[in-house]
């Protein structure tokens, strides 16, 4: 189960092009990155913990074989 430990897990989609920006944002706010995974079939995930110990995943659409989307 993708390395989930603790109370629970939630995933938020991020654009592939925003991966570095999310990493920088999390680091600049003192949020430790627990792990990062480049999935063999495509996609990239960044894992952090919320204050309650839940696993929070930021992942690219390719993980679910979805196309990149644009905000309008």
mmCIF file of C-alpha atoms in Angstrom:
data_model
loop_
_atom_site.group_PDB
_atom_site.id
_atom_site.type_symbol
_atom_site.label_atom_id
_atom_site.label_comp_id
_atom_site.label_asym_id
_atom_site.label_seq_id
_atom_site.Cartn_x
_atom_site.Cartn_y
_atom_site.Cartn_z
ATOM 1 C CA UNK A 1 0.000 0.000 0.000
ATOM 2 C CA UNK A 2 2.511 2.649 -1.229
ATOM 3 C CA UNK A 3 4.373 2.808 2.081
ATOM 4 C CA UNK A 4 1.411 4.201 4.037
ATOM 5 C CA UNK A 5 1.827 4.249 7.792
ATOM 6 C CA UNK A 6 -0.250 6.061 10.405
ATOM 7 C CA UNK A 7 -3.869 7.073 10.490
ATOM 8 C CA UNK A 8 -4.677 7.356 6.796
ATOM 9 C CA UNK A 9 -3.747 8.488 3.321
ATOM 10 C CA UNK A 10 -4.982 11.138 0.918
ATOM 11 C CA UNK A 11 -3.656 12.047 -2.542
ATOM 12 C CA UNK A 12 -3.801 15.371 -4.365
ATOM 13 C CA UNK A 13 -3.037 15.717 -8.044
ATOM 14 C CA UNK A 14 -0.293 18.100 -9.160
ATOM 15 C CA UNK A 15 0.904 18.881 -12.657
ATOM 16 C CA UNK A 16 4.188 17.267 -13.640
ATOM 17 C CA UNK A 17 5.536 20.752 -14.395
ATOM 18 C CA UNK A 18 4.738 21.832 -10.804
ATOM 19 C CA UNK A 19 6.705 19.060 -9.071
ATOM 20 C CA UNK A 20 9.758 21.230 -8.342
ATOM 21 C CA UNK A 21 7.552 24.109 -7.181
ATOM 22 C CA UNK A 22 5.695 21.833 -4.737
ATOM 23 C CA UNK A 23 8.992 20.455 -3.408
ATOM 24 C CA UNK A 24 10.287 24.019 -2.894
ATOM 25 C CA UNK A 25 7.015 25.150 -1.292
ATOM 26 C CA UNK A 26 6.959 22.254 1.170
ATOM 27 C CA UNK A 27 10.623 22.714 2.104
ATOM 28 C CA UNK A 28 10.251 26.479 2.529
ATOM 29 C CA UNK A 29 7.404 25.904 4.991
ATOM 30 C CA UNK A 30 9.358 23.356 7.035
ATOM 31 C CA UNK A 31 7.323 20.363 5.874
ATOM 32 C CA UNK A 32 9.662 17.368 5.739
ATOM 33 C CA UNK A 33 9.363 15.256 2.604
ATOM 34 C CA UNK A 34 9.078 11.686 3.805
ATOM 35 C CA UNK A 35 9.705 10.110 0.414
ATOM 36 C CA UNK A 36 9.477 10.588 -3.341
ATOM 37 C CA UNK A 37 8.649 7.894 -5.850
ATOM 38 C CA UNK A 38 9.067 7.874 -9.614
ATOM 39 C CA UNK A 39 6.671 5.096 -10.566
ATOM 40 C CA UNK A 40 7.845 2.531 -13.173
ATOM 41 C CA UNK A 41 4.681 2.919 -15.281
ATOM 42 C CA UNK A 42 4.765 6.720 -15.110
ATOM 43 C CA UNK A 43 3.999 9.385 -12.576
ATOM 44 C CA UNK A 44 5.805 10.905 -9.649
ATOM 45 C CA UNK A 45 4.692 11.213 -6.015
ATOM 46 C CA UNK A 46 5.868 13.320 -3.091
ATOM 47 C CA UNK A 47 4.848 12.101 0.383
ATOM 48 C CA UNK A 48 4.599 14.196 3.556
ATOM 49 C CA UNK A 49 2.773 13.839 6.883
ATOM 50 C CA UNK A 50 0.065 16.104 8.231
ATOM 51 C CA UNK A 51 0.026 17.053 11.940
ATOM 52 C CA UNK A 52 -2.258 14.074 12.697
ATOM 53 C CA UNK A 53 0.216 11.593 11.213
ATOM 54 C CA UNK A 54 -1.721 10.991 7.995
ATOM 55 C CA UNK A 55 0.189 10.343 4.798
ATOM 56 C CA UNK A 56 -0.381 13.149 2.275
ATOM 57 C CA UNK A 57 0.620 12.429 -1.315
ATOM 58 C CA UNK A 58 1.091 14.928 -4.114
ATOM 59 C CA UNK A 59 1.078 12.978 -7.368
ATOM 60 C CA UNK A 60 1.086 13.583 -11.087
ATOM 61 C CA UNK A 61 -1.844 12.457 -13.280
ATOM 62 C CA UNK A 62 0.337 9.905 -15.069
ATOM 63 C CA UNK A 63 0.108 7.693 -11.971
ATOM 64 C CA UNK A 64 -3.548 7.070 -12.873
ATOM 65 C CA UNK A 65 -2.858 7.281 -16.626
ATOM 66 C CA UNK A 66 -4.717 10.581 -16.792
ATOM 67 C CA UNK A 67 -3.758 13.485 -19.051
ATOM 68 C CA UNK A 68 -2.266 16.662 -17.647
ATOM 69 C CA UNK A 69 -4.965 19.289 -17.135
ATOM 70 C CA UNK A 70 -4.822 23.050 -17.138
ATOM 71 C CA UNK A 71 -6.491 25.401 -14.694
ATOM 72 C CA UNK A 72 -8.632 27.937 -16.503
#
